[in-house]
Each structure stands twice: as C-alpha cells, then as structure tokens.
Short mmCIF file of C-alpha atoms and ligand atoms in Angstrom, two decimals:
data_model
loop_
_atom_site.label_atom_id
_atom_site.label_comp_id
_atom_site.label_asym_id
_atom_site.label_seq_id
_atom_site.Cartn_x
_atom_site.Cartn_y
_atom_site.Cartn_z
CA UNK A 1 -3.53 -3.34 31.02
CA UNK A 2 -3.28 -5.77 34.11
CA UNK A 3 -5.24 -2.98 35.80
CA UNK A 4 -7.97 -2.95 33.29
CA UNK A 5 -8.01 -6.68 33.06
CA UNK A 6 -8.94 -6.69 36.71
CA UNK A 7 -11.11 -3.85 36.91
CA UNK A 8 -13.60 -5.93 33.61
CA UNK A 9 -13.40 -9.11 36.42
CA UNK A 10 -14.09 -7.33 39.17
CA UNK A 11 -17.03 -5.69 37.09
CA UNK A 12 -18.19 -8.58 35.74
CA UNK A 13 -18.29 -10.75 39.26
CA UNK A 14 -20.42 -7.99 40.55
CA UNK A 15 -23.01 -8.29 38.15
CA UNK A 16 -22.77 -12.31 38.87
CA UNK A 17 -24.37 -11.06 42.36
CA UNK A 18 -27.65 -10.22 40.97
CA UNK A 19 -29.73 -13.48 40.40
CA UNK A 20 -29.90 -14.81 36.97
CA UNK A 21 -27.64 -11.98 35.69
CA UNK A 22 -24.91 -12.71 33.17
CA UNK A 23 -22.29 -9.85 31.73
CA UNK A 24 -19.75 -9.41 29.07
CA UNK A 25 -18.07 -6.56 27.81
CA UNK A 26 -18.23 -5.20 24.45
CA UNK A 27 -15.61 -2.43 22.28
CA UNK A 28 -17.95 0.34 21.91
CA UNK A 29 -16.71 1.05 18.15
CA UNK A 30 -16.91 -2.28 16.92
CA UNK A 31 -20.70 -2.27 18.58
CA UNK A 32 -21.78 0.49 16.20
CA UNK A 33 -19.78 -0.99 13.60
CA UNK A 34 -22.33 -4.11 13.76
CA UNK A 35 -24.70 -5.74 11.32
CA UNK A 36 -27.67 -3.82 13.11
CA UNK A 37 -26.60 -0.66 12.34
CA UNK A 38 -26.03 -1.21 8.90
CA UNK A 39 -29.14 -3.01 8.27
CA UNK A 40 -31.98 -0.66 7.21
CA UNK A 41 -34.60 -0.85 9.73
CA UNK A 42 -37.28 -0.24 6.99
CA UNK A 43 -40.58 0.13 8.99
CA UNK A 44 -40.32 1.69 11.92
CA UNK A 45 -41.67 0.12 15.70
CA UNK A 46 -43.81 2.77 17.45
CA UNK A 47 -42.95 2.18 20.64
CA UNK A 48 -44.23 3.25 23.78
CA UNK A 49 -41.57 2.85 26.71
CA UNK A 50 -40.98 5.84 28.11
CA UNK A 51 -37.54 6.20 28.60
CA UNK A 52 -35.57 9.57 28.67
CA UNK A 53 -33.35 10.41 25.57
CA UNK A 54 -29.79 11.02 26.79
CA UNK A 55 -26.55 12.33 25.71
CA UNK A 56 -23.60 9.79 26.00
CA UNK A 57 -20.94 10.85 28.48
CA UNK A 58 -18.00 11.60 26.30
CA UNK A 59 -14.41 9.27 25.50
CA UNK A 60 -16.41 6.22 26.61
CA UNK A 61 -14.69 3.07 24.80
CA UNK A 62 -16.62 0.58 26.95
CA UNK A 63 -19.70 -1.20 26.99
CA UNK A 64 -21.09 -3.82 29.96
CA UNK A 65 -23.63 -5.90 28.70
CA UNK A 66 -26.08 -7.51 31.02
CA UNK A 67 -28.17 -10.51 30.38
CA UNK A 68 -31.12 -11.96 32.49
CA UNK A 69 -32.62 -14.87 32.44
CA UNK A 70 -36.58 -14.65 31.09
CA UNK A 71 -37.80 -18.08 32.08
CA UNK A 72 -41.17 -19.15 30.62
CA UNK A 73 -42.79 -19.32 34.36
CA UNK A 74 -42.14 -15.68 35.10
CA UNK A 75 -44.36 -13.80 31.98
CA UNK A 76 -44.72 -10.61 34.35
CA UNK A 77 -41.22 -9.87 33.39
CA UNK A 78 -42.15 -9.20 29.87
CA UNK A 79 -45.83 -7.47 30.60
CA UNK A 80 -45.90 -3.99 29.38
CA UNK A 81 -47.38 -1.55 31.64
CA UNK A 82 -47.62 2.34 32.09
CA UNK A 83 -44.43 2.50 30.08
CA UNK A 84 -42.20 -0.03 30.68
CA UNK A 85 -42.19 -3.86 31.55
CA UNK A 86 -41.24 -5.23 35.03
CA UNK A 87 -37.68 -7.19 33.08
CA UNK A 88 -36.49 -3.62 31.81
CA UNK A 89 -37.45 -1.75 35.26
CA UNK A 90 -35.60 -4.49 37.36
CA UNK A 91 -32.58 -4.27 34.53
CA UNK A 92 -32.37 -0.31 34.63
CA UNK A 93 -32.06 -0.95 38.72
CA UNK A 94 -29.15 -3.32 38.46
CA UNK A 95 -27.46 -0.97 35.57
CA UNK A 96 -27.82 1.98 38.12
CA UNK A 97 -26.23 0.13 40.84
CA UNK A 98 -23.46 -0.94 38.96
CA UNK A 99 -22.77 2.64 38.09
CA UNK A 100 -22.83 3.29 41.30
CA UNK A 101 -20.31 0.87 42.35
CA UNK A 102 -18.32 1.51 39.53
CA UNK A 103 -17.65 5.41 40.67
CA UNK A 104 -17.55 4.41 44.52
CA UNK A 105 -14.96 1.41 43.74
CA UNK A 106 -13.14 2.48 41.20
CA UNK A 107 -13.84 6.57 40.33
CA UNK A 108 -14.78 5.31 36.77
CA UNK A 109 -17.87 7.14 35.24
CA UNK A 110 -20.49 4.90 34.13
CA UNK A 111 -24.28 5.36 32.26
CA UNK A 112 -26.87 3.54 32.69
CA UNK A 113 -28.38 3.21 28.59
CA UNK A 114 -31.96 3.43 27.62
CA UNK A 115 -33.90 0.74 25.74
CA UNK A 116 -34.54 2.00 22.48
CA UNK A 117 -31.40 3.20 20.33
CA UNK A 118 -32.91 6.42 19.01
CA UNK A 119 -33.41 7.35 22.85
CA UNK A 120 -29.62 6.36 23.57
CA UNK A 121 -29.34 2.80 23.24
CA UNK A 122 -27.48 0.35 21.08
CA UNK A 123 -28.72 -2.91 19.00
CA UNK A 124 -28.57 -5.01 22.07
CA UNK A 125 -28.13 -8.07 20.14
CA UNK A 126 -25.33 -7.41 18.47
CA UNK A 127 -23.74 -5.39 21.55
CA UNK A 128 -23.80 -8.99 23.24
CA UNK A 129 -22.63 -11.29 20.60
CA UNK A 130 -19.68 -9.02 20.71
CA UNK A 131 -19.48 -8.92 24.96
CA UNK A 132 -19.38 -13.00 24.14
CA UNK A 133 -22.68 -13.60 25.68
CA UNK A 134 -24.01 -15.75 22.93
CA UNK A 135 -25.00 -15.64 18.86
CA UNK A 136 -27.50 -14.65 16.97
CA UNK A 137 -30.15 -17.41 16.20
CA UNK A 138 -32.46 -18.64 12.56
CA UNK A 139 -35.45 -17.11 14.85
CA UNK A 140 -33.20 -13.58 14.68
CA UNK A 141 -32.76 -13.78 19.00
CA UNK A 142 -30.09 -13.81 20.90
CA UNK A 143 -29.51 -17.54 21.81
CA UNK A 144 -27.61 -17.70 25.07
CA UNK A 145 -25.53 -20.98 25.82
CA UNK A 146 -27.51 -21.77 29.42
CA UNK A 147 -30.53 -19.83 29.06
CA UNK A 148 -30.99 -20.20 25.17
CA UNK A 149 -33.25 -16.84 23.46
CA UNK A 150 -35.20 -16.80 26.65
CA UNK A 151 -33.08 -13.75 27.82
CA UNK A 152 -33.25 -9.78 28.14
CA UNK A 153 -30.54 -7.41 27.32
CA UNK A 154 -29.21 -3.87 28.60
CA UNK A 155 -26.43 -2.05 28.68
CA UNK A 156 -24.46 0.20 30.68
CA UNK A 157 -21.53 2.70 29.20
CA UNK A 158 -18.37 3.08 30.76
CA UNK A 159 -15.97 6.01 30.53
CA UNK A 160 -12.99 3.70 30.10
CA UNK A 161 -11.49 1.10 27.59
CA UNK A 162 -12.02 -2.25 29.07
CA UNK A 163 -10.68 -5.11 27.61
CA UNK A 164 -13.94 -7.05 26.01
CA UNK A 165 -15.03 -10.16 26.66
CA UNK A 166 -13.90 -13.49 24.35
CA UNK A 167 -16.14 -14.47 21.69
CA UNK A 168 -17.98 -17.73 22.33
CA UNK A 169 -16.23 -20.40 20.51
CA UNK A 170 -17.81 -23.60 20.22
CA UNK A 171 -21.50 -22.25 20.16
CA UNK A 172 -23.19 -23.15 17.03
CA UNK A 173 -27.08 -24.55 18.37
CA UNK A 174 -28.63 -23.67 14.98
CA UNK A 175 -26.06 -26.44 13.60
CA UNK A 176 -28.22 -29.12 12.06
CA UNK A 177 -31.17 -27.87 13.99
CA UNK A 178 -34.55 -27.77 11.63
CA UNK A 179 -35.94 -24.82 12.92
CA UNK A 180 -38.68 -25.19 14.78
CA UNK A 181 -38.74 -21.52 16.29
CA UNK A 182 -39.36 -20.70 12.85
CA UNK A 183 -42.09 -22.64 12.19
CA UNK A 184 -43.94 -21.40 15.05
CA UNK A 185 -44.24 -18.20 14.17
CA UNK A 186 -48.20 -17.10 14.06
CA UNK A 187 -47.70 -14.65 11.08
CA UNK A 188 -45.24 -17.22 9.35
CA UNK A 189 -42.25 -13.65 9.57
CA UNK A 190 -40.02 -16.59 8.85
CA UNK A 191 -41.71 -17.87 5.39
CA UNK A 192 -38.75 -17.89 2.86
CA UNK A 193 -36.24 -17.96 4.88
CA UNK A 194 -35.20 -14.37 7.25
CA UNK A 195 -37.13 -12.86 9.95
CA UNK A 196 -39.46 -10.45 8.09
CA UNK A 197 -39.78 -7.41 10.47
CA UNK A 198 -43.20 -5.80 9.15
CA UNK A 199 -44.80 -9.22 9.59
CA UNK A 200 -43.68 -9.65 13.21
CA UNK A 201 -44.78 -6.19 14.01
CA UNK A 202 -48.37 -7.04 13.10
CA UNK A 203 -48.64 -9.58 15.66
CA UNK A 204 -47.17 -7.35 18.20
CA UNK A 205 -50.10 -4.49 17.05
CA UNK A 206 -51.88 -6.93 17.70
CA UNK A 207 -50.81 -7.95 21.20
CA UNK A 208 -50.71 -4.08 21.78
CA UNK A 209 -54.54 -3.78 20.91
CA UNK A 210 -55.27 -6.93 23.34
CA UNK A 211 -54.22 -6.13 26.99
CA UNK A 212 -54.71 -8.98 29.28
CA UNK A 213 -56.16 -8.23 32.71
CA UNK A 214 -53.74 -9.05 35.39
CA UNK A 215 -54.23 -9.27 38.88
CA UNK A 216 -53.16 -5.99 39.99
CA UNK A 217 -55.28 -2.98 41.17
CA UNK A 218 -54.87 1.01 40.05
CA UNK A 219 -55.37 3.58 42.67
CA UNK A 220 -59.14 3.87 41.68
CA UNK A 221 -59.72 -0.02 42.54
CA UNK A 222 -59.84 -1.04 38.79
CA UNK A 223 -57.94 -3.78 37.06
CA UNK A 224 -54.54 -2.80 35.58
CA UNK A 225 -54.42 -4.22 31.62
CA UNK A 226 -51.10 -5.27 30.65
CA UNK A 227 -49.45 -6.02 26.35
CA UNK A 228 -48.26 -9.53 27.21
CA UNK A 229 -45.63 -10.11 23.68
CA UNK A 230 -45.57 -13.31 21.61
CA UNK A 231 -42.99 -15.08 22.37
CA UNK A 232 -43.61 -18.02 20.03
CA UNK A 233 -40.02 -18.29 18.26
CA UNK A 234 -38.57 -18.22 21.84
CA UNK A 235 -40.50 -20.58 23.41
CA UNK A 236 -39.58 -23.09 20.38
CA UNK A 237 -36.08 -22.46 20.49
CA UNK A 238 -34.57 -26.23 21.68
CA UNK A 239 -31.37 -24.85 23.47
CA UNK A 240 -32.60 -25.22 27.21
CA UNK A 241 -36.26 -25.21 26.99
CA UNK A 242 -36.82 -24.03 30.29
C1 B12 B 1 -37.50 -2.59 17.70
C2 B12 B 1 -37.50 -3.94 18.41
C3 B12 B 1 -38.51 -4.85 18.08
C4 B12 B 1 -39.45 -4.62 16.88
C5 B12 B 1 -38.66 -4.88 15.58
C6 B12 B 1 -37.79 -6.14 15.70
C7 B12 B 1 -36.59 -6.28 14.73
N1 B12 B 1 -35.80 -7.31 14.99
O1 B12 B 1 -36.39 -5.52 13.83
C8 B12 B 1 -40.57 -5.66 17.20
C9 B12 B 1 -41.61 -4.97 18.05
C10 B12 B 1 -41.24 -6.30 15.99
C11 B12 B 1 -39.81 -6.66 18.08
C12 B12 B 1 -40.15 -7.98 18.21
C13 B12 B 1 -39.54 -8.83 19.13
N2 B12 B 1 -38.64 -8.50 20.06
CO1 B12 B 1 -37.66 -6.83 20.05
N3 B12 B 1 -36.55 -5.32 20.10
C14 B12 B 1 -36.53 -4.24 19.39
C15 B12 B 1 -35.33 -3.36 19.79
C16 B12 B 1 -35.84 -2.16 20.59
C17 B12 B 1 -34.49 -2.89 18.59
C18 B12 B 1 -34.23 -4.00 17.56
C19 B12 B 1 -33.86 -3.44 16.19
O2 B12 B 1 -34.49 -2.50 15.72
N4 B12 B 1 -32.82 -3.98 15.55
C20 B12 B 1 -32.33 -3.48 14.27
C21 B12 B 1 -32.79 -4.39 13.11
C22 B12 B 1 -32.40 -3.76 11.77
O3 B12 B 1 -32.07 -5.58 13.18
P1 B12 B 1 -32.65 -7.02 13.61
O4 B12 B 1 -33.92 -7.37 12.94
O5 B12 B 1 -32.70 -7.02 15.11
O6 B12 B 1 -31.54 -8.03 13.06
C23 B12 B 1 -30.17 -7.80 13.29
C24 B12 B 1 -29.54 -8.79 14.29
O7 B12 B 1 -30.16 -10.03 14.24
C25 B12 B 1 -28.09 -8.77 13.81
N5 B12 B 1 -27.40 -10.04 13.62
C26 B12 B 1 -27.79 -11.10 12.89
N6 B12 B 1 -26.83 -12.01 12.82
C27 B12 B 1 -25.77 -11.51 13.50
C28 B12 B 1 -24.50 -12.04 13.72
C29 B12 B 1 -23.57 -11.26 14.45
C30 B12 B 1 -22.19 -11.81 14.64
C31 B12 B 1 -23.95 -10.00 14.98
C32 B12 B 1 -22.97 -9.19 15.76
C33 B12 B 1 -25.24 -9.49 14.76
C34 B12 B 1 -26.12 -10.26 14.02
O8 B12 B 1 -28.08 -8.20 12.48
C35 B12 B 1 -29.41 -8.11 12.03
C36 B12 B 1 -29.50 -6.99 10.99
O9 B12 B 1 -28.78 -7.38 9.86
C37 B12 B 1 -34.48 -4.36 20.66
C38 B12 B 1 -33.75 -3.70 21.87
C39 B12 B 1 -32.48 -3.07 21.42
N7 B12 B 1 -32.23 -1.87 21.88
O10 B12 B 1 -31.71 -3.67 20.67
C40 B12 B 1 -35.54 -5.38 21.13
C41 B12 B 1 -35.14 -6.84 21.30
C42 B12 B 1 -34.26 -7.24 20.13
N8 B12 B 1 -36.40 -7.56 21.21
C43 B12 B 1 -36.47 -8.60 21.97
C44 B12 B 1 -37.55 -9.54 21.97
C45 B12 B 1 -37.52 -10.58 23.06
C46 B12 B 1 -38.56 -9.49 21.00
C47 B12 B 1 -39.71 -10.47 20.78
C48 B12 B 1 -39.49 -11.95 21.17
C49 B12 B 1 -41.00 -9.94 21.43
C50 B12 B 1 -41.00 -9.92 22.92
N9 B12 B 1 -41.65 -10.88 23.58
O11 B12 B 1 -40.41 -9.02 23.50
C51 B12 B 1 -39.92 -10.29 19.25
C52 B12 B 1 -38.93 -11.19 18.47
C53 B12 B 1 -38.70 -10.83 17.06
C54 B12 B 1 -37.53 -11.57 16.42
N10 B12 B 1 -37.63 -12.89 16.28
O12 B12 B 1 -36.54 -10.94 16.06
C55 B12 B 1 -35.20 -8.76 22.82
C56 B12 B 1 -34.34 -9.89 22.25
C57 B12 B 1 -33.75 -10.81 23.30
C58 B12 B 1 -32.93 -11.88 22.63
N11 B12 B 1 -32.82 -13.03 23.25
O13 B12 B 1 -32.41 -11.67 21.54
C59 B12 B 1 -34.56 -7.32 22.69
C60 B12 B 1 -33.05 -7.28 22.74
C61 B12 B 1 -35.15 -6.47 23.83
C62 B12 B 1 -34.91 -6.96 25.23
N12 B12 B 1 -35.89 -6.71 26.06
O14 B12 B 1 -33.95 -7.54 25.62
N13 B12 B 1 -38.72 -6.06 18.66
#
C-alpha cells in the first residue's frame, strides 16, 4: 500500500509540472457508479470532435483526473476547430506524456481517454468530484476551489489500483450564494430550478451555426472560422472570478 501511496504522489506531482494543471485520482468503479451514469441523458449532443473510439486496457482500477485552468483571457482554449478545441488538444498532450512517464518510471500501463464517453470516456464531472478536485455547482459545472467552473477536465486510465484522492471537505461555494450563474443563462436552462439540457443545447446549435472569424490562415490563405461556446453560467460563477 505504502508503494501505491507513493506511486499516486509521485503521479500527481508530475502533473503539478504542467502549468495550471491540477490532478486527483478517482476509484474507477465508484466513477461509473456516479450520478451521471444513472441519469438519463434524454436528448442526445451531436458532437463533432473527432476523437478515436477505444477499447479500455483491461484490470484497470484507476483513474487520474486532470484539471486546467480556463481563464476568461485565454477563449482560444475553448474555440472549436477542425475537430477539436486547442484546451482538449493541449490536455490529450499532457495525458500522453504522463502515460509515458508512467511506463518509463514505473512499468505501469496507462491510457490516455477520449472526450466523449460513448468514444471511451467517462462523465468527467463526476470522475473529479470523486478524484477530490472540487463539487458540482447550481449552474451543473464543476466548481473548483482556486479556479472556480472556469476549468477543463480529462482523464487518463491506469492499469493499477491507486489509492484515490480525499474528498474536498469544507467546499460548499453554492452555500447561501443566490445564483447568479443561473440567472445568466441566455435560454433561461435554469428556469425552475435544474439545468435543463435540451435548452442549453439550443444555444450551443446556435453557437455551432455562428463561427467567429479568428485570426488564423488555412493553407489556401482564407480565414479559419472557429464555434466559440457560451460560457455565460461560468463566467457568473462568484468563486474566483478570474
Ligand atoms: C455532452 C456535453 C455537453 C452537452 C450536454 C450537457 C449536459 N450537461 O448534459 C452540451 C453541448 C449542452 C454541453 C454544454 C456545456 N458544456 Co459540456 N460536456 C458534455 C460532455 C461531453 C458530457 C456531459 C454529459 O453528457 N453528462 C451526462 C448528463 C446526464 O449529466 P449532467 O447534465 O452533466 O449532470 C450530471 C452531473 O452534474 C452530476 N452531478 C450533479 N451533482 C453531483 C454531485 C456529485 C457528488 C457527483 C459525483 C456528480 C454530480 O450528475 C448529474 C446527472 O444527474 C462533458 C465531457 C465529459 N466527458 O464528461 C462536457 C463538459 C461537462 N462540458 C463542459 C462545459 C464547459 C460546457 C459548457 C460551459 C459549454 C462550453 N463552453 O464548453 C456548457 C455548460 C452546460 C452546463 N451548465 O452544464 C465541461 C465542464 C467543465 C466544468 N467546470 O464542469 C466538460 C467536462 C468538458 C470539458 N471540456 O472539460 N456539454
């Protein structure tokens, strides 16, 4: 066990190396155990992040979960283009070096995990409430104790049993608060009370059928169009506004 205990420090002090990374570990089981998975989706997001569908290595027990920081000055993270975003390339990076370091430090077996969960994935939320990197907010985000919902999540499987990280104790920012990512909501998704996931979708159609033009160039000299995603019940959110 002191082994193991170690090893998840070790791990997790790596990860500290990349800037404006945080990790925890998470119990595999008790991940798909989690309120996501038993919550019917209902209507489904077409999404278009091309990721490759993968088979899980097998007797994994552990997941890493990474966090980085999304500040409101760096939008380009979040920008979808030509299949992915800039935040989710730079994350799938990390998550591949870590693997690597993982079987050149230790011989452990790691896998870097897609995006979506039909493709591979888990519910990312709940994978780090459970790796003790935060709760679950009234505006239905992750709400991180430094960096508040202005984070993005991946995850990376290990081919070990890790002990997982402590729950944050302590942590309750919604406490008292009077909402104010929920009132900022374009489509009102919050009107009677819980995030309402078909209303929410319409405004990301709609962000989906707006590119913005950003100031990069194709290979033909035209402008590359990028989805640039509301963000309106993170940018509300009062724990660490920046
Ligand atoms: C599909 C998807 C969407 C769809 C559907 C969203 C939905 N919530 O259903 C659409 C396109 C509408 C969408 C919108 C957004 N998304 Co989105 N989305 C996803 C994706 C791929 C899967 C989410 C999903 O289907 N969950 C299953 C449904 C049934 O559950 P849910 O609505 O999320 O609610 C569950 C949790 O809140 C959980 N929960 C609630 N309380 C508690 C308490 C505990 C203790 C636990 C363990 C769990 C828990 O249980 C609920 C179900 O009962 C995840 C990535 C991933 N692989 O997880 C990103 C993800 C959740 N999205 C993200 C973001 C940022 C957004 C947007 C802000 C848009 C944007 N700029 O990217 C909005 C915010 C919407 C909102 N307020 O929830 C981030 C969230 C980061 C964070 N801080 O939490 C994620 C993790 C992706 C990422 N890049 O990191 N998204």
């Amino acid at each position: 066990m002191t082994r193991h205990r170690n090893l998840a420090e070790e791990l997790i002090a790596e990860v500290k190396k990349f800037d404006r990374i945080q990790a925890g570990i998470a119990s595999i089981n008790k991940v798909l155990e989690g309120p996501s998975y038993k919550a019917a989706a209902g209507v489904k997001w077409q999404d278009n992040h091309a990721e490759q569908t993968i088979q899980w290595l097998p007797n994994a027990g552990s997941l890493l979960v990474l966090a980085m920081h999304h500040p409101r000055d760096k939008p380009e993270l979040d920008w979808f283009d030509r299949g992915n975003t800039a935040g989710n390339r730079r994350m799938t990076e990390i998550s591949e070096s870590l693997v690597a370091w993982l079987l050149r430090t230790h011989g452990i077996r790691g896998q870097a995990l897609p995006y979506q969960e039909e493709r591979g994935g888990v519910y990312l939320k709940d994978a780090a409430v459970f790796a003790g990197l935060g709760v679950v907010g009234k505006n239905n985000l992750l709400l991180h104790p430094i960096w508040g919902p202005r984070v993005r999540l991946r995850s990376v499987l290990i081919q070990d049993h890790l002990p997982p990280s402590a729950p944050l104790d302590n942590f309750n920012p919604c406490f008292r608060c009077d909402m104010p990512c929920r009132k900022a909501c374009p489509l009102n998704a919050f009107e009677g009370g819980p995030y309402r996931r078909p209303v929410c979708m319409q405004q990301m159609e709609s962000d989906r059928e707006n590119p913005i033009e950003s100031d990069q160039i194709d290979s033909d000299g035209s402008p590359i169009f990028m989805t640039e995603w509301c963000r309106r019940c993170e940018f509300a959110c009062p724990v660490d506004k920046k």
